[in-house]
Amino acid sequence: MNLVIINCSPRMKAKSNTNMIINAFAAGYTKTGNTAEIYQLSEMGSWEEIRKAFYNNTDILMALPLYVECIPGIMTEFLETLEPKVPAEGQKATRLSFILQSGFSEASQRRCCEEYLRVLPGYLNCEYGGVLMKGEMFVTHLLPVPAVDKVLEPFVRMGELFAREGEFPEDEAAGFNGVEYSSRKTIILYTLMSPLQKLFFRVFFKKMGCRGSLTARPYEKYIR
Ligand SMILES: Cc1cc2nc3c(=O)[nH]c(=O)nc-3n(C[C@H](O)[C@H](O)[C@H](O)COP(=O)(O)O)c2cc1C
């Protein structure tokens, strides 16, 4: 089976956490002879090619980061260029599945977007194939090698299962998504760790070339 995978992050391929997840998922998916074509919405010059892949294939996976509690703007822009699919005589319906990954750990953060992804395939005359959700992915592309492999390995396994079962297995997918709300203990721990975390961010962003204050609000003067 051929799976068309579309990275819906606006981040360039080399810096995109979603792309790393896609590569891990595709490695698992193709282990048993399936094939995967990977496309990037951030490469806007290739949108015509992506649209062709969307119209010519019946198994499509959109992988996206959560941006401000829903889908990234670039994905909205791309979706607006698509027409609902019209299956040719005898052709099976298109199945549209999703991987939704985000920074914050709580599953509740992803529920609003999940609801949207449930209805989206209907607008495109496709069938909903399910959504695999995962949090705590903020720093994936910054992790060193053994740590990053540990984070991505479950996606390789999910790729294998998706290829074998034709969908995300319900129990394992629920385990991916983590707890709905952080426990009181976790919240207290985060609060205690906060000064240390701020220090870490200051050093970290300085290393990445940040010159100003992390609390700077450069656009404030434009707000009336
Ligand atoms: C503009 C922006 C908005 C974001 N909004 C959220 C959010 O609402 N909730 C969340 O958990 N993570 C949020 N994140 C974190 C991203 O979902 C996370 O870092 C993701 O791994 C980025 O994937 P990418 O590198 O492929 O774009 C946001 C990140 C950015 C840059």
Short mmCIF file of C-alpha atoms and ligand atoms in Angstrom, two decimals:
data_model
loop_
_atom_site.label_atom_id
_atom_site.label_comp_id
_atom_site.label_asym_id
_atom_site.label_seq_id
_atom_site.Cartn_x
_atom_site.Cartn_y
_atom_site.Cartn_z
CA MET A 1 0.00 0.00 0.00
CA ASN A 2 1.23 3.52 -0.78
CA LEU A 3 0.75 6.19 1.87
CA VAL A 4 0.92 9.88 1.01
CA ILE A 5 2.24 11.76 4.06
CA ILE A 6 1.97 15.54 4.19
CA ASN A 7 3.96 17.54 6.73
CA CYS A 8 1.62 20.42 7.59
CA SER A 9 4.14 22.41 9.65
CA PRO A 10 5.27 25.80 8.32
CA ARG A 11 8.76 25.05 9.68
CA MET A 12 11.44 24.15 7.15
CA LYS A 13 12.02 20.41 6.84
CA ALA A 14 15.44 20.49 8.56
CA LYS A 15 14.01 22.12 11.72
CA SER A 16 10.57 20.54 11.84
CA ASN A 17 9.72 18.18 14.71
CA THR A 18 6.82 16.90 12.62
CA ASN A 19 9.26 15.89 9.90
CA MET A 20 11.30 13.82 12.34
CA ILE A 21 8.13 12.09 13.50
CA ILE A 22 7.10 11.45 9.89
CA ASN A 23 10.47 9.91 9.08
CA ALA A 24 10.24 7.61 12.10
CA PHE A 25 6.62 6.66 11.28
CA ALA A 26 7.48 6.02 7.61
CA ALA A 27 10.46 3.84 8.63
CA GLY A 28 8.04 1.59 10.54
CA TYR A 29 5.34 1.78 7.86
CA THR A 30 7.67 0.69 5.02
CA LYS A 31 9.31 -2.19 6.95
CA THR A 32 7.01 -4.78 5.41
CA GLY A 33 7.10 -3.62 1.80
CA ASN A 34 4.66 -0.68 1.89
CA THR A 35 5.69 2.60 0.33
CA ALA A 36 5.42 6.21 1.56
CA GLU A 37 5.66 9.53 -0.31
CA ILE A 38 6.49 12.49 1.93
CA TYR A 39 5.57 16.10 1.11
CA GLN A 40 6.20 19.40 2.91
CA LEU A 41 3.66 22.26 2.98
CA SER A 42 6.56 24.56 3.96
CA GLU A 43 7.83 24.08 0.38
CA MET A 44 5.05 26.14 -1.17
CA GLY A 45 6.42 25.69 -4.68
CA SER A 46 5.48 22.00 -4.44
CA TRP A 47 1.77 22.51 -3.60
CA GLU A 48 0.64 21.58 -7.12
CA GLU A 49 2.51 18.27 -6.77
CA ILE A 50 0.97 17.71 -3.31
CA ARG A 51 -2.52 18.38 -4.67
CA LYS A 52 -1.89 15.80 -7.42
CA ALA A 53 -0.77 13.26 -4.80
CA PHE A 54 -3.93 14.04 -2.80
CA TYR A 55 -6.22 13.52 -5.79
CA ASN A 56 -4.41 10.42 -7.15
CA ASN A 57 -4.08 8.43 -3.91
CA THR A 58 -6.56 6.92 -1.49
CA ASP A 59 -4.45 6.64 1.68
CA ILE A 60 -3.39 10.00 3.03
CA LEU A 61 -1.83 10.98 6.34
CA MET A 62 -1.58 14.61 7.36
CA ALA A 63 0.96 15.15 10.16
CA LEU A 64 0.71 18.46 11.96
CA PRO A 65 1.94 20.39 14.96
CA LEU A 66 -0.60 22.05 17.22
CA TYR A 67 -0.31 25.80 16.69
CA VAL A 68 -2.36 27.98 19.03
CA GLU A 69 -4.63 25.07 19.91
CA CYS A 70 -5.55 24.17 16.34
CA ILE A 71 -4.12 23.49 12.89
CA PRO A 72 -1.27 25.68 11.53
CA GLY A 73 -2.31 28.59 9.28
CA ILE A 74 -0.35 27.15 6.34
CA MET A 75 -2.49 24.01 6.55
CA THR A 76 -5.69 26.09 6.44
CA GLU A 77 -4.33 27.91 3.41
CA PHE A 78 -3.52 24.62 1.66
CA LEU A 79 -6.89 23.04 2.52
CA GLU A 80 -8.63 26.01 0.92
CA THR A 81 -6.98 25.10 -2.39
CA LEU A 82 -8.42 21.55 -2.36
CA GLU A 83 -11.68 20.46 -3.97
CA PRO A 84 -13.68 17.58 -2.41
CA LYS A 85 -12.57 14.31 -3.97
CA VAL A 86 -14.71 12.65 -6.63
CA PRO A 87 -13.83 8.91 -6.66
CA ALA A 88 -13.64 7.38 -10.12
CA GLU A 89 -16.03 4.50 -10.92
CA GLY A 90 -15.02 1.50 -8.78
CA GLN A 91 -12.34 3.46 -6.88
CA LYS A 92 -12.42 3.12 -3.10
CA ALA A 93 -13.03 6.17 -0.91
CA THR A 94 -10.00 8.11 0.31
CA ARG A 95 -9.03 7.57 3.92
CA LEU A 96 -7.59 10.66 5.59
CA SER A 97 -5.70 10.04 8.86
CA PHE A 98 -3.74 12.41 11.07
CA ILE A 99 -0.78 12.65 13.44
CA LEU A 100 -1.19 15.62 15.77
CA GLN A 101 1.81 16.48 17.96
CA SER A 102 2.35 19.40 20.28
CA GLY A 103 4.45 21.01 22.96
CA PHE A 104 2.31 20.79 26.09
CA SER A 105 1.88 17.41 27.72
CA GLU A 106 -1.81 17.42 28.68
CA ALA A 107 -4.11 15.59 26.25
CA SER A 108 -6.83 18.19 26.95
CA GLN A 109 -4.72 20.73 25.00
CA ARG A 110 -5.26 18.75 21.81
CA ARG A 111 -9.02 18.05 22.10
CA CYS A 112 -10.24 21.15 20.24
CA CYS A 113 -8.03 20.36 17.24
CA GLU A 114 -9.00 16.68 17.43
CA GLU A 115 -12.66 17.66 17.01
CA TYR A 116 -11.80 19.68 13.92
CA LEU A 117 -9.77 16.80 12.44
CA ARG A 118 -12.76 14.49 12.91
CA VAL A 119 -14.96 16.62 10.65
CA LEU A 120 -12.31 17.73 8.16
CA PRO A 121 -12.33 14.55 5.97
CA GLY A 122 -16.08 14.99 5.42
CA TYR A 123 -15.52 18.42 3.80
CA LEU A 124 -13.14 16.76 1.32
CA ASN A 125 -15.41 13.78 0.64
CA CYS A 126 -12.93 11.48 2.41
CA GLU A 127 -13.32 8.99 5.25
CA TYR A 128 -11.87 9.75 8.68
CA GLY A 129 -8.99 7.34 9.41
CA GLY A 130 -8.25 8.39 13.01
CA VAL A 131 -5.76 10.63 14.74
CA LEU A 132 -2.61 9.73 16.67
CA MET A 133 -1.87 12.42 19.26
CA LYS A 134 1.29 13.13 21.27
CA GLY A 135 2.50 15.96 23.48
CA GLU A 136 5.88 17.01 24.91
CA MET A 137 7.49 17.35 21.49
CA PHE A 138 8.77 20.97 21.81
CA VAL A 139 12.50 20.21 21.77
CA THR A 140 12.61 17.09 19.61
CA HIS A 141 14.83 18.57 16.89
CA LEU A 142 17.27 19.87 19.52
CA LEU A 143 17.85 16.56 21.29
CA PRO A 144 21.16 14.69 20.93
CA VAL A 145 21.20 11.29 19.27
CA PRO A 146 20.44 8.65 21.89
CA ALA A 147 17.71 10.83 23.47
CA VAL A 148 16.02 11.66 20.17
CA ASP A 149 15.94 8.00 19.15
CA LYS A 150 14.13 7.18 22.38
CA VAL A 151 11.51 9.85 21.67
CA LEU A 152 10.99 8.74 18.07
CA GLU A 153 11.08 4.97 18.50
CA PRO A 154 7.37 4.71 19.50
CA PHE A 155 6.48 6.39 16.18
CA VAL A 156 8.43 3.69 14.28
CA ARG A 157 6.38 1.09 16.15
CA MET A 158 3.14 2.97 15.38
CA GLY A 159 4.11 3.04 11.68
CA GLU A 160 4.47 -0.73 11.77
CA LEU A 161 1.10 -1.20 13.50
CA PHE A 162 -0.64 1.25 11.15
CA ALA A 163 0.70 -0.76 8.18
CA ARG A 164 -0.41 -4.05 9.71
CA GLU A 165 -3.83 -3.09 11.05
CA GLY A 166 -4.76 -0.33 8.61
CA GLU A 167 -5.46 2.10 11.48
CA PHE A 168 -3.97 3.36 14.75
CA PRO A 169 -4.65 0.67 17.39
CA GLU A 170 -7.01 2.31 19.88
CA ASP A 171 -5.33 1.29 23.14
CA GLU A 172 -1.80 2.17 22.08
CA ALA A 173 -2.92 5.46 20.53
CA ALA A 174 -4.65 6.42 23.80
CA GLY A 175 -1.42 5.64 25.68
CA PHE A 176 0.48 8.01 23.33
CA ASN A 177 -1.77 10.90 24.19
CA GLY A 178 -0.91 10.82 27.90
CA VAL A 179 -2.95 12.15 30.82
CA GLU A 180 -5.90 14.47 30.21
CA TYR A 181 -4.84 16.97 32.92
CA SER A 182 -1.59 17.14 34.91
CA SER A 183 -1.86 15.94 38.49
CA ARG A 184 -1.56 18.41 41.40
CA LYS A 185 1.84 16.85 42.18
CA THR A 186 3.13 17.52 38.65
CA ILE A 187 1.87 21.13 38.75
CA ILE A 188 3.66 21.74 42.06
CA LEU A 189 6.82 20.19 40.63
CA TYR A 190 6.65 22.44 37.54
CA THR A 191 6.15 25.50 39.78
CA LEU A 192 9.19 24.58 41.86
CA MET A 193 11.28 23.93 38.74
CA SER A 194 10.21 27.18 37.07
CA PRO A 195 13.22 29.38 38.11
CA LEU A 196 15.63 26.65 36.97
CA GLN A 197 13.73 26.30 33.72
CA LYS A 198 13.90 30.07 33.10
CA LEU A 199 17.67 29.97 33.61
CA PHE A 200 17.95 27.04 31.23
CA PHE A 201 15.90 28.88 28.57
CA ARG A 202 18.05 32.01 28.92
CA VAL A 203 21.28 30.05 28.28
CA PHE A 204 19.66 27.95 25.60
CA PHE A 205 18.18 30.81 23.55
CA LYS A 206 21.40 32.84 23.87
CA LYS A 207 23.17 29.90 22.26
CA MET A 208 20.58 30.00 19.46
CA GLY A 209 21.40 33.68 18.81
CA CYS A 210 18.71 35.44 20.87
CA ARG A 211 19.98 38.94 21.78
CA GLY A 212 17.03 40.58 23.55
CA SER A 213 15.08 39.81 26.71
CA LEU A 214 12.84 36.73 26.65
CA THR A 215 10.01 38.81 28.11
CA ALA A 216 10.30 41.48 25.38
CA ARG A 217 6.97 42.52 23.82
CA PRO A 218 8.09 44.27 20.63
CA TYR A 219 4.60 44.46 19.14
CA GLU A 220 2.94 45.95 22.19
CA LYS A 221 3.26 49.51 20.90
CA TYR A 222 1.09 48.59 17.90
CA ILE A 223 -1.78 47.41 20.10
CA ARG A 224 -4.44 50.00 20.80
C1 LIG B 1 3.32 29.57 16.82
C2 LIG B 1 3.30 28.33 17.68
C3 LIG B 1 2.15 28.00 18.39
C4 LIG B 1 2.12 26.86 19.19
N1 LIG B 1 0.99 26.56 19.89
C5 LIG B 1 0.96 25.46 20.69
C6 LIG B 1 -0.21 25.16 21.46
O1 LIG B 1 -1.23 25.84 21.41
N2 LIG B 1 -0.18 24.07 22.27
C7 LIG B 1 0.92 23.26 22.36
O2 LIG B 1 0.88 22.29 23.11
N3 LIG B 1 2.04 23.51 21.62
C8 LIG B 1 2.08 24.59 20.80
N4 LIG B 1 3.22 24.86 20.05
C9 LIG B 1 4.34 23.92 20.08
C10 LIG B 1 4.41 23.05 18.81
O3 LIG B 1 3.21 22.32 18.63
C11 LIG B 1 5.57 22.03 18.95
O4 LIG B 1 6.77 22.70 19.25
C12 LIG B 1 5.74 21.19 17.70
O5 LIG B 1 6.58 20.11 18.01
C13 LIG B 1 6.31 21.98 16.53
O6 LIG B 1 6.42 21.14 15.40
P1 LIG B 1 7.17 21.64 14.07
O7 LIG B 1 8.62 21.83 14.47
O8 LIG B 1 7.03 20.55 13.06
O9 LIG B 1 6.52 22.91 13.64
C14 LIG B 1 3.28 26.01 19.28
C15 LIG B 1 4.43 26.35 18.55
C16 LIG B 1 4.44 27.51 17.77
C17 LIG B 1 5.72 27.86 17.02
#
